[in-house]
């Protein structure tokens, strides 16, 4: 049978949203949906429910991360825009309950929870990397003024590396000023993306850890800017969302994948 979906993005980090439970779909089906030529093309699929608002994430490679910041903004926007949920509501995720506020202009603010931080020096082959490991529900390793190639190192830290047994999202902070970080991300289970919400939060938390204060920061990603703040022990993220189109995956597509 055919299946309705919504295509959305947050700063170019793009997703297919499907109403339902992740456990009702095969990971092979998700991987095919995320393929740009054989499927829709996306960085991941977000399964959501409305009655008790919930988001479950699957990366383009079929792995199942605990959390997705840009994705959660998209789900919150869709629940408000299409399903009529009020402007502020909680969405359950595999990293806990997150309070989301949808503004009329499509900007969404999320209380992302506490950033758990530890300094870490690791080695990838001959390359020594000193950075900040940040748990935002999903794992991040933030490196400031990095040497080395993000793609090469991103692949290496997600290939059974002893310091990252569950893989890791790798952030390179290329420049920083008191109010702005410039960040590039290799995402676990995806690769280079135009933006990473949890990665922006992890980079801001790492900068605050090193600087000793927590002023609001603009995080400049290749796809655009996220506003990151710190309040009462948790990280707050605000950024745009876009509803690109709605569509339906055909019965023949769905049947072909399951063969
Ligand atoms: N690839 C990430 C999940 C998506 C994170 C990113 N898209 C975001 O906006 O936070 C991981 O495996 O942890």
PDB file of C-alpha atoms and ligand atoms in Angstrom:
ATOM      1  CA  UNK A   1       0.000   0.000   0.000  1.00  0.00           C
ATOM      2  CA  UNK A   2       1.110   3.604  -0.530  1.00  0.00           C
ATOM      3  CA  UNK A   3       2.387   5.652   2.398  1.00  0.00           C
ATOM      4  CA  UNK A   4       2.056   9.396   2.995  1.00  0.00           C
ATOM      5  CA  UNK A   5       5.106  11.380   4.109  1.00  0.00           C
ATOM      6  CA  UNK A   6       6.287  14.977   4.559  1.00  0.00           C
ATOM      7  CA  UNK A   7       9.646  16.265   3.358  1.00  0.00           C
ATOM      8  CA  UNK A   8      11.112  18.914   5.687  1.00  0.00           C
ATOM      9  CA  UNK A   9      14.463  20.420   6.550  1.00  0.00           C
ATOM     10  CA  UNK A  10      16.160  22.477   9.200  1.00  0.00           C
ATOM     11  CA  UNK A  11      18.959  24.519   7.578  1.00  0.00           C
ATOM     12  CA  UNK A  12      19.306  21.891   4.861  1.00  0.00           C
ATOM     13  CA  UNK A  13      19.491  18.912   7.261  1.00  0.00           C
ATOM     14  CA  UNK A  14      16.650  17.133   5.564  1.00  0.00           C
ATOM     15  CA  UNK A  15      14.191  14.502   6.675  1.00  0.00           C
ATOM     16  CA  UNK A  16      11.257  12.364   5.618  1.00  0.00           C
ATOM     17  CA  UNK A  17       8.561  12.481   8.304  1.00  0.00           C
ATOM     18  CA  UNK A  18       6.231   9.489   8.635  1.00  0.00           C
ATOM     19  CA  UNK A  19       3.370   9.120  11.106  1.00  0.00           C
ATOM     20  CA  UNK A  20       3.881   5.763  12.794  1.00  0.00           C
ATOM     21  CA  UNK A  21       6.269   3.724  14.907  1.00  0.00           C
ATOM     22  CA  UNK A  22       9.869   2.996  13.929  1.00  0.00           C
ATOM     23  CA  UNK A  23       9.387  -0.659  14.848  1.00  0.00           C
ATOM     24  CA  UNK A  24       6.719  -1.001  12.131  1.00  0.00           C
ATOM     25  CA  UNK A  25       9.280  -0.350   9.363  1.00  0.00           C
ATOM     26  CA  UNK A  26      12.419  -2.179   8.238  1.00  0.00           C
ATOM     27  CA  UNK A  27      15.746  -0.371   8.399  1.00  0.00           C
ATOM     28  CA  UNK A  28      16.283  -1.444   4.787  1.00  0.00           C
ATOM     29  CA  UNK A  29      13.128   0.479   3.869  1.00  0.00           C
ATOM     30  CA  UNK A  30      14.466   3.591   5.651  1.00  0.00           C
ATOM     31  CA  UNK A  31      17.816   3.320   3.865  1.00  0.00           C
ATOM     32  CA  UNK A  32      16.061   3.100   0.497  1.00  0.00           C
ATOM     33  CA  UNK A  33      13.822   6.101   1.321  1.00  0.00           C
ATOM     34  CA  UNK A  34      16.932   8.158   2.166  1.00  0.00           C
ATOM     35  CA  UNK A  35      18.689   7.317  -1.119  1.00  0.00           C
ATOM     36  CA  UNK A  36      18.654  10.349  -3.477  1.00  0.00           C
ATOM     37  CA  UNK A  37      18.145   8.372  -6.720  1.00  0.00           C
ATOM     38  CA  UNK A  38      16.200   5.284  -5.736  1.00  0.00           C
ATOM     39  CA  UNK A  39      14.130   6.934  -3.025  1.00  0.00           C
ATOM     40  CA  UNK A  40      13.179  10.399  -1.737  1.00  0.00           C
ATOM     41  CA  UNK A  41      16.665  11.434  -0.584  1.00  0.00           C
ATOM     42  CA  UNK A  42      17.173  12.595   3.022  1.00  0.00           C
ATOM     43  CA  UNK A  43      19.591  12.564   5.956  1.00  0.00           C
ATOM     44  CA  UNK A  44      17.132  10.463   7.901  1.00  0.00           C
ATOM     45  CA  UNK A  45      13.546   9.387   8.568  1.00  0.00           C
ATOM     46  CA  UNK A  46      11.593  10.710  11.549  1.00  0.00           C
ATOM     47  CA  UNK A  47       8.726   8.578  12.795  1.00  0.00           C
ATOM     48  CA  UNK A  48       6.245  10.577  14.843  1.00  0.00           C
ATOM     49  CA  UNK A  49       3.036  10.096  16.777  1.00  0.00           C
ATOM     50  CA  UNK A  50       0.421  12.741  17.573  1.00  0.00           C
ATOM     51  CA  UNK A  51      -1.688  11.545  20.522  1.00  0.00           C
ATOM     52  CA  UNK A  52       1.287  11.302  22.851  1.00  0.00           C
ATOM     53  CA  UNK A  53       3.741  13.363  20.763  1.00  0.00           C
ATOM     54  CA  UNK A  54       6.847  11.297  20.103  1.00  0.00           C
ATOM     55  CA  UNK A  55       9.777  11.290  17.647  1.00  0.00           C
ATOM     56  CA  UNK A  56      11.905   8.272  16.732  1.00  0.00           C
ATOM     57  CA  UNK A  57      14.926   8.810  14.464  1.00  0.00           C
ATOM     58  CA  UNK A  58      16.603   6.597  11.871  1.00  0.00           C
ATOM     59  CA  UNK A  59      19.792   7.828  10.163  1.00  0.00           C
ATOM     60  CA  UNK A  60      20.314   7.380   6.422  1.00  0.00           C
ATOM     61  CA  UNK A  61      22.502   4.313   7.087  1.00  0.00           C
ATOM     62  CA  UNK A  62      19.719   2.647   9.114  1.00  0.00           C
ATOM     63  CA  UNK A  63      21.260   3.329  12.532  1.00  0.00           C
ATOM     64  CA  UNK A  64      18.949   4.598  15.277  1.00  0.00           C
ATOM     65  CA  UNK A  65      20.275   7.620  17.194  1.00  0.00           C
ATOM     66  CA  UNK A  66      18.905   8.800  20.514  1.00  0.00           C
ATOM     67  CA  UNK A  67      18.153  12.340  19.397  1.00  0.00           C
ATOM     68  CA  UNK A  68      18.086  14.743  16.445  1.00  0.00           C
ATOM     69  CA  UNK A  69      17.819  18.487  17.053  1.00  0.00           C
ATOM     70  CA  UNK A  70      16.968  19.721  13.566  1.00  0.00           C
ATOM     71  CA  UNK A  71      14.602  16.787  13.186  1.00  0.00           C
ATOM     72  CA  UNK A  72      12.801  17.586  16.418  1.00  0.00           C
ATOM     73  CA  UNK A  73      12.226  21.161  15.278  1.00  0.00           C
ATOM     74  CA  UNK A  74      10.697  19.779  12.062  1.00  0.00           C
ATOM     75  CA  UNK A  75       8.421  17.332  13.936  1.00  0.00           C
ATOM     76  CA  UNK A  76       7.307  20.087  16.335  1.00  0.00           C
ATOM     77  CA  UNK A  77       6.519  22.420  13.420  1.00  0.00           C
ATOM     78  CA  UNK A  78       4.526  19.704  11.633  1.00  0.00           C
ATOM     79  CA  UNK A  79       2.585  18.692  14.761  1.00  0.00           C
ATOM     80  CA  UNK A  80       1.614  22.344  15.233  1.00  0.00           C
ATOM     81  CA  UNK A  81       1.056  23.272  11.567  1.00  0.00           C
ATOM     82  CA  UNK A  82      -0.754  20.138  10.366  1.00  0.00           C
ATOM     83  CA  UNK A  83      -2.035  18.404  13.478  1.00  0.00           C
ATOM     84  CA  UNK A  84      -3.035  21.555  15.345  1.00  0.00           C
ATOM     85  CA  UNK A  85      -1.041  21.043  18.535  1.00  0.00           C
ATOM     86  CA  UNK A  86      -0.719  24.275  20.550  1.00  0.00           C
ATOM     87  CA  UNK A  87       2.406  26.455  20.256  1.00  0.00           C
ATOM     88  CA  UNK A  88       4.216  24.845  23.191  1.00  0.00           C
ATOM     89  CA  UNK A  89       4.226  21.125  23.940  1.00  0.00           C
ATOM     90  CA  UNK A  90       6.454  18.224  24.989  1.00  0.00           C
ATOM     91  CA  UNK A  91       7.713  15.638  22.512  1.00  0.00           C
ATOM     92  CA  UNK A  92       9.066  12.343  23.829  1.00  0.00           C
ATOM     93  CA  UNK A  93      12.368  11.182  22.305  1.00  0.00           C
ATOM     94  CA  UNK A  94      14.805   8.344  23.005  1.00  0.00           C
ATOM     95  CA  UNK A  95      16.833  11.002  24.874  1.00  0.00           C
ATOM     96  CA  UNK A  96      13.898  12.028  27.076  1.00  0.00           C
ATOM     97  CA  UNK A  97      11.070  14.569  26.955  1.00  0.00           C
ATOM     98  CA  UNK A  98      11.838  17.861  25.155  1.00  0.00           C
ATOM     99  CA  UNK A  99       9.779  21.062  25.505  1.00  0.00           C
ATOM    100  CA  UNK A 100       9.188  22.589  22.065  1.00  0.00           C
ATOM    101  CA  UNK A 101       7.818  26.032  21.190  1.00  0.00           C
ATOM    102  CA  UNK A 102       6.683  26.722  17.620  1.00  0.00           C
ATOM    103  CA  UNK A 103       6.613  30.380  16.529  1.00  0.00           C
ATOM    104  CA  UNK A 104       4.273  31.566  13.749  1.00  0.00           C
ATOM    105  CA  UNK A 105       7.257  32.309  11.501  1.00  0.00           C
ATOM    106  CA  UNK A 106       8.333  28.649  11.564  1.00  0.00           C
ATOM    107  CA  UNK A 107      11.170  29.198  14.021  1.00  0.00           C
ATOM    108  CA  UNK A 108      11.160  26.514  16.715  1.00  0.00           C
ATOM    109  CA  UNK A 109      12.772  26.688  20.169  1.00  0.00           C
ATOM    110  CA  UNK A 110      13.692  23.486  21.978  1.00  0.00           C
ATOM    111  CA  UNK A 111      14.868  22.863  25.517  1.00  0.00           C
ATOM    112  CA  UNK A 112      17.559  20.314  24.645  1.00  0.00           C
ATOM    113  CA  UNK A 113      18.468  19.293  28.168  1.00  0.00           C
ATOM    114  CA  UNK A 114      21.834  19.192  29.913  1.00  0.00           C
ATOM    115  CA  UNK A 115      25.101  18.862  27.968  1.00  0.00           C
ATOM    116  CA  UNK A 116      27.287  16.271  29.701  1.00  0.00           C
ATOM    117  CA  UNK A 117      30.918  17.172  29.040  1.00  0.00           C
ATOM    118  CA  UNK A 118      34.405  15.684  29.387  1.00  0.00           C
ATOM    119  CA  UNK A 119      37.743  16.642  27.850  1.00  0.00           C
ATOM    120  CA  UNK A 120      39.250  13.913  25.685  1.00  0.00           C
ATOM    121  CA  UNK A 121      42.467  13.368  23.785  1.00  0.00           C
ATOM    122  CA  UNK A 122      42.349  10.566  21.241  1.00  0.00           C
ATOM    123  CA  UNK A 123      44.372   9.265  18.333  1.00  0.00           C
ATOM    124  CA  UNK A 124      43.169   8.385  14.851  1.00  0.00           C
ATOM    125  CA  UNK A 125      46.045   6.652  13.134  1.00  0.00           C
ATOM    126  CA  UNK A 126      48.938   9.155  13.319  1.00  0.00           C
ATOM    127  CA  UNK A 127      46.613  12.085  14.065  1.00  0.00           C
ATOM    128  CA  UNK A 128      46.264  13.248  17.654  1.00  0.00           C
ATOM    129  CA  UNK A 129      42.922  14.956  18.400  1.00  0.00           C
ATOM    130  CA  UNK A 130      42.263  16.964  21.561  1.00  0.00           C
ATOM    131  CA  UNK A 131      38.666  17.960  22.026  1.00  0.00           C
ATOM    132  CA  UNK A 132      35.540  17.938  24.155  1.00  0.00           C
ATOM    133  CA  UNK A 133      33.247  14.914  24.273  1.00  0.00           C
ATOM    134  CA  UNK A 134      29.655  16.103  24.719  1.00  0.00           C
ATOM    135  CA  UNK A 135      26.618  13.922  25.368  1.00  0.00           C
ATOM    136  CA  UNK A 136      23.491  15.674  24.072  1.00  0.00           C
ATOM    137  CA  UNK A 137      21.535  12.461  24.270  1.00  0.00           C
ATOM    138  CA  UNK A 138      23.597  11.449  21.245  1.00  0.00           C
ATOM    139  CA  UNK A 139      27.421  11.529  21.296  1.00  0.00           C
ATOM    140  CA  UNK A 140      29.579  14.375  19.950  1.00  0.00           C
ATOM    141  CA  UNK A 141      33.296  15.073  19.795  1.00  0.00           C
ATOM    142  CA  UNK A 142      34.048  18.790  19.347  1.00  0.00           C
ATOM    143  CA  UNK A 143      37.497  19.806  18.082  1.00  0.00           C
ATOM    144  CA  UNK A 144      38.531  23.493  18.026  1.00  0.00           C
ATOM    145  CA  UNK A 145      40.829  24.837  15.278  1.00  0.00           C
ATOM    146  CA  UNK A 146      41.346  21.322  13.985  1.00  0.00           C
ATOM    147  CA  UNK A 147      44.109  19.926  11.829  1.00  0.00           C
ATOM    148  CA  UNK A 148      43.116  17.110   9.547  1.00  0.00           C
ATOM    149  CA  UNK A 149      40.381  16.205   7.140  1.00  0.00           C
ATOM    150  CA  UNK A 150      36.843  16.123   8.577  1.00  0.00           C
ATOM    151  CA  UNK A 151      35.639  13.451   6.164  1.00  0.00           C
ATOM    152  CA  UNK A 152      38.610  11.130   6.740  1.00  0.00           C
ATOM    153  CA  UNK A 153      38.514  11.573  10.507  1.00  0.00           C
ATOM    154  CA  UNK A 154      34.715  11.389  10.629  1.00  0.00           C
ATOM    155  CA  UNK A 155      34.803   8.006   8.930  1.00  0.00           C
ATOM    156  CA  UNK A 156      37.628   6.781  11.155  1.00  0.00           C
ATOM    157  CA  UNK A 157      35.966   7.640  14.494  1.00  0.00           C
ATOM    158  CA  UNK A 158      32.853   5.781  13.313  1.00  0.00           C
ATOM    159  CA  UNK A 159      34.717   2.650  12.296  1.00  0.00           C
ATOM    160  CA  UNK A 160      34.957   0.755  15.600  1.00  0.00           C
ATOM    161  CA  UNK A 161      37.210   3.340  17.299  1.00  0.00           C
ATOM    162  CA  UNK A 162      37.969   2.330  20.879  1.00  0.00           C
ATOM    163  CA  UNK A 163      37.056   5.761  22.304  1.00  0.00           C
ATOM    164  CA  UNK A 164      33.723   5.856  20.444  1.00  0.00           C
ATOM    165  CA  UNK A 165      32.240   2.351  20.680  1.00  0.00           C
ATOM    166  CA  UNK A 166      28.817   3.628  19.572  1.00  0.00           C
ATOM    167  CA  UNK A 167      30.240   5.957  16.923  1.00  0.00           C
ATOM    168  CA  UNK A 168      30.223   9.746  17.311  1.00  0.00           C
ATOM    169  CA  UNK A 169      29.190  12.970  15.573  1.00  0.00           C
ATOM    170  CA  UNK A 170      32.399  14.909  14.879  1.00  0.00           C
ATOM    171  CA  UNK A 171      32.330  18.726  14.981  1.00  0.00           C
ATOM    172  CA  UNK A 172      35.175  20.928  13.711  1.00  0.00           C
ATOM    173  CA  UNK A 173      34.949  24.454  15.113  1.00  0.00           C
ATOM    174  CA  UNK A 174      36.847  26.440  12.504  1.00  0.00           C
ATOM    175  CA  UNK A 175      36.672  29.891  14.005  1.00  0.00           C
ATOM    176  CA  UNK A 176      35.194  31.477  17.026  1.00  0.00           C
ATOM    177  CA  UNK A 177      34.426  34.899  18.378  1.00  0.00           C
ATOM    178  CA  UNK A 178      32.698  35.861  21.646  1.00  0.00           C
ATOM    179  CA  UNK A 179      29.301  35.585  19.971  1.00  0.00           C
ATOM    180  CA  UNK A 180      29.727  33.169  17.047  1.00  0.00           C
ATOM    181  CA  UNK A 181      31.153  29.710  16.268  1.00  0.00           C
ATOM    182  CA  UNK A 182      31.730  28.452  12.730  1.00  0.00           C
ATOM    183  CA  UNK A 183      31.114  24.713  12.732  1.00  0.00           C
ATOM    184  CA  UNK A 184      31.243  21.823  10.257  1.00  0.00           C
ATOM    185  CA  UNK A 185      29.889  18.398  11.127  1.00  0.00           C
ATOM    186  CA  UNK A 186      30.459  14.791  10.083  1.00  0.00           C
ATOM    187  CA  UNK A 187      27.323  13.078  11.367  1.00  0.00           C
ATOM    188  CA  UNK A 188      27.307   9.511  12.645  1.00  0.00           C
ATOM    189  CA  UNK A 189      25.230   7.393  10.321  1.00  0.00           C
ATOM    190  CA  UNK A 190      24.936  10.109   7.671  1.00  0.00           C
ATOM    191  CA  UNK A 191      28.207  11.862   6.750  1.00  0.00           C
ATOM    192  CA  UNK A 192      28.759  15.559   6.069  1.00  0.00           C
ATOM    193  CA  UNK A 193      25.505  17.426   6.627  1.00  0.00           C
ATOM    194  CA  UNK A 194      24.545  21.065   6.060  1.00  0.00           C
ATOM    195  CA  UNK A 195      23.545  21.414   9.694  1.00  0.00           C
ATOM    196  CA  UNK A 196      23.341  19.414  12.922  1.00  0.00           C
ATOM    197  CA  UNK A 197      21.173  20.669  15.783  1.00  0.00           C
ATOM    198  CA  UNK A 198      22.627  18.536  18.546  1.00  0.00           C
ATOM    199  CA  UNK A 199      26.061  19.253  17.076  1.00  0.00           C
ATOM    200  CA  UNK A 200      25.472  23.003  17.333  1.00  0.00           C
ATOM    201  CA  UNK A 201      24.425  22.552  20.963  1.00  0.00           C
ATOM    202  CA  UNK A 202      27.457  20.346  21.673  1.00  0.00           C
ATOM    203  CA  UNK A 203      29.816  22.906  20.068  1.00  0.00           C
ATOM    204  CA  UNK A 204      28.321  25.754  22.107  1.00  0.00           C
ATOM    205  CA  UNK A 205      28.515  23.736  25.322  1.00  0.00           C
ATOM    206  CA  UNK A 206      32.154  22.876  24.585  1.00  0.00           C
ATOM    207  CA  UNK A 207      32.966  26.567  23.968  1.00  0.00           C
ATOM    208  CA  UNK A 208      31.279  27.588  27.214  1.00  0.00           C
ATOM    209  CA  UNK A 209      33.221  24.863  29.046  1.00  0.00           C
ATOM    210  CA  UNK A 210      36.534  26.187  27.706  1.00  0.00           C
ATOM    211  CA  UNK A 211      35.674  29.858  28.167  1.00  0.00           C
ATOM    212  CA  UNK A 212      34.052  29.601  31.578  1.00  0.00           C
ATOM    213  CA  UNK A 213      30.930  31.538  30.680  1.00  0.00           C
ATOM    214  CA  UNK A 214      27.694  30.746  28.834  1.00  0.00           C
ATOM    215  CA  UNK A 215      26.652  33.747  26.755  1.00  0.00           C
ATOM    216  CA  UNK A 216      24.196  33.089  23.912  1.00  0.00           C
ATOM    217  CA  UNK A 217      26.020  31.955  20.785  1.00  0.00           C
ATOM    218  CA  UNK A 218      25.229  31.964  17.080  1.00  0.00           C
ATOM    219  CA  UNK A 219      26.428  28.715  15.544  1.00  0.00           C
ATOM    220  CA  UNK A 220      27.150  29.177  11.843  1.00  0.00           C
ATOM    221  CA  UNK A 221      26.761  25.883   9.974  1.00  0.00           C
ATOM    222  CA  UNK A 222      27.098  25.428   6.205  1.00  0.00           C
ATOM    223  CA  UNK A 223      23.291  25.527   5.925  1.00  0.00           C
ATOM    224  CA  UNK A 224      22.719  28.545   8.169  1.00  0.00           C
ATOM    225  CA  UNK A 225      22.670  29.813  11.742  1.00  0.00           C
ATOM    226  CA  UNK A 226      21.228  28.332  14.958  1.00  0.00           C
ATOM    227  CA  UNK A 227      20.824  30.368  18.159  1.00  0.00           C
ATOM    228  CA  UNK A 228      22.118  28.459  21.190  1.00  0.00           C
ATOM    229  CA  UNK A 229      21.602  29.616  24.790  1.00  0.00           C
ATOM    230  CA  UNK A 230      22.188  28.216  28.259  1.00  0.00           C
ATOM    231  CA  UNK A 231      19.573  28.567  30.979  1.00  0.00           C
ATOM    232  CA  UNK A 232      18.993  26.826  34.301  1.00  0.00           C
ATOM    233  CA  UNK A 233      21.387  23.979  33.531  1.00  0.00           C
ATOM    234  CA  UNK A 234      20.185  23.176  30.054  1.00  0.00           C
ATOM    235  CA  UNK A 235      20.908  24.108  26.461  1.00  0.00           C
ATOM    236  CA  UNK A 236      18.252  25.915  24.417  1.00  0.00           C
ATOM    237  CA  UNK A 237      18.266  25.789  20.608  1.00  0.00           C
ATOM    238  CA  UNK A 238      16.253  28.034  18.290  1.00  0.00           C
ATOM    239  CA  UNK A 239      16.192  27.766  14.524  1.00  0.00           C
ATOM    240  CA  UNK A 240      14.118  27.626  11.359  1.00  0.00           C
ATOM    241  CA  UNK A 241      12.176  24.767   9.799  1.00  0.00           C
ATOM    242  CA  UNK A 242      10.754  24.389   6.313  1.00  0.00           C
ATOM    243  CA  UNK A 243       7.928  22.192   5.031  1.00  0.00           C
ATOM    244  CA  UNK A 244       9.100  21.379   1.490  1.00  0.00           C
ATOM    245  CA  UNK A 245       6.333  19.071   0.222  1.00  0.00           C
ATOM    246  CA  UNK A 246       3.994  16.240   1.115  1.00  0.00           C
ATOM    247  CA  UNK A 247       3.892  13.069  -0.930  1.00  0.00           C
ATOM    248  CA  UNK A 248       3.111   9.379  -0.979  1.00  0.00           C
ATOM    249  CA  UNK A 249       5.488   6.455  -1.436  1.00  0.00           C
ATOM    250  CA  UNK A 250       3.896   4.113  -3.933  1.00  0.00           C
ATOM    251  CA  UNK A 251       2.830   0.572  -3.128  1.00  0.00           C
ATOM    252  CA  UNK A 252       5.293  -0.742  -5.724  1.00  0.00           C
ATOM    253  CA  UNK A 253       8.174   1.161  -4.074  1.00  0.00           C
ATOM    254  CA  UNK A 254       7.250  -0.193  -0.655  1.00  0.00           C
ATOM    255  CA  UNK A 255       6.807  -3.747  -1.977  1.00  0.00           C
ATOM    256  CA  UNK A 256      10.074  -3.658  -3.944  1.00  0.00           C
ATOM    257  CA  UNK A 257      12.067  -2.721  -0.854  1.00  0.00           C
ATOM    258  CA  UNK A 258      10.580  -5.525   1.213  1.00  0.00           C
ATOM    259  CA  UNK A 259      11.426  -8.189  -1.415  1.00  0.00           C
TER     260      UNK A 259
HETATM  261  N1  LIG B   1      23.333  11.543  13.039  1.00  0.00           N
HETATM  262  C1  LIG B   1      23.041  11.838  14.438  1.00  0.00           C
HETATM  263  C2  LIG B   1      21.518  11.999  14.618  1.00  0.00           C
HETATM  264  C3  LIG B   1      21.010  13.228  13.908  1.00  0.00           C
HETATM  265  C4  LIG B   1      21.608  14.449  14.516  1.00  0.00           C
HETATM  266  C5  LIG B   1      21.428  15.724  13.719  1.00  0.00           C
HETATM  267  N2  LIG B   1      20.757  15.599  12.448  1.00  0.00           N
HETATM  268  C6  LIG B   1      20.755  16.782  14.551  1.00  0.00           C
HETATM  269  O1  LIG B   1      20.127  17.700  13.975  1.00  0.00           O
HETATM  270  O2  LIG B   1      20.911  16.746  15.800  1.00  0.00           O
HETATM  271  C7  LIG B   1      23.481  10.690  15.343  1.00  0.00           C
HETATM  272  O3  LIG B   1      23.623   9.571  14.859  1.00  0.00           O
HETATM  273  O4  LIG B   1      23.647  10.949  16.544  1.00  0.00           O
END
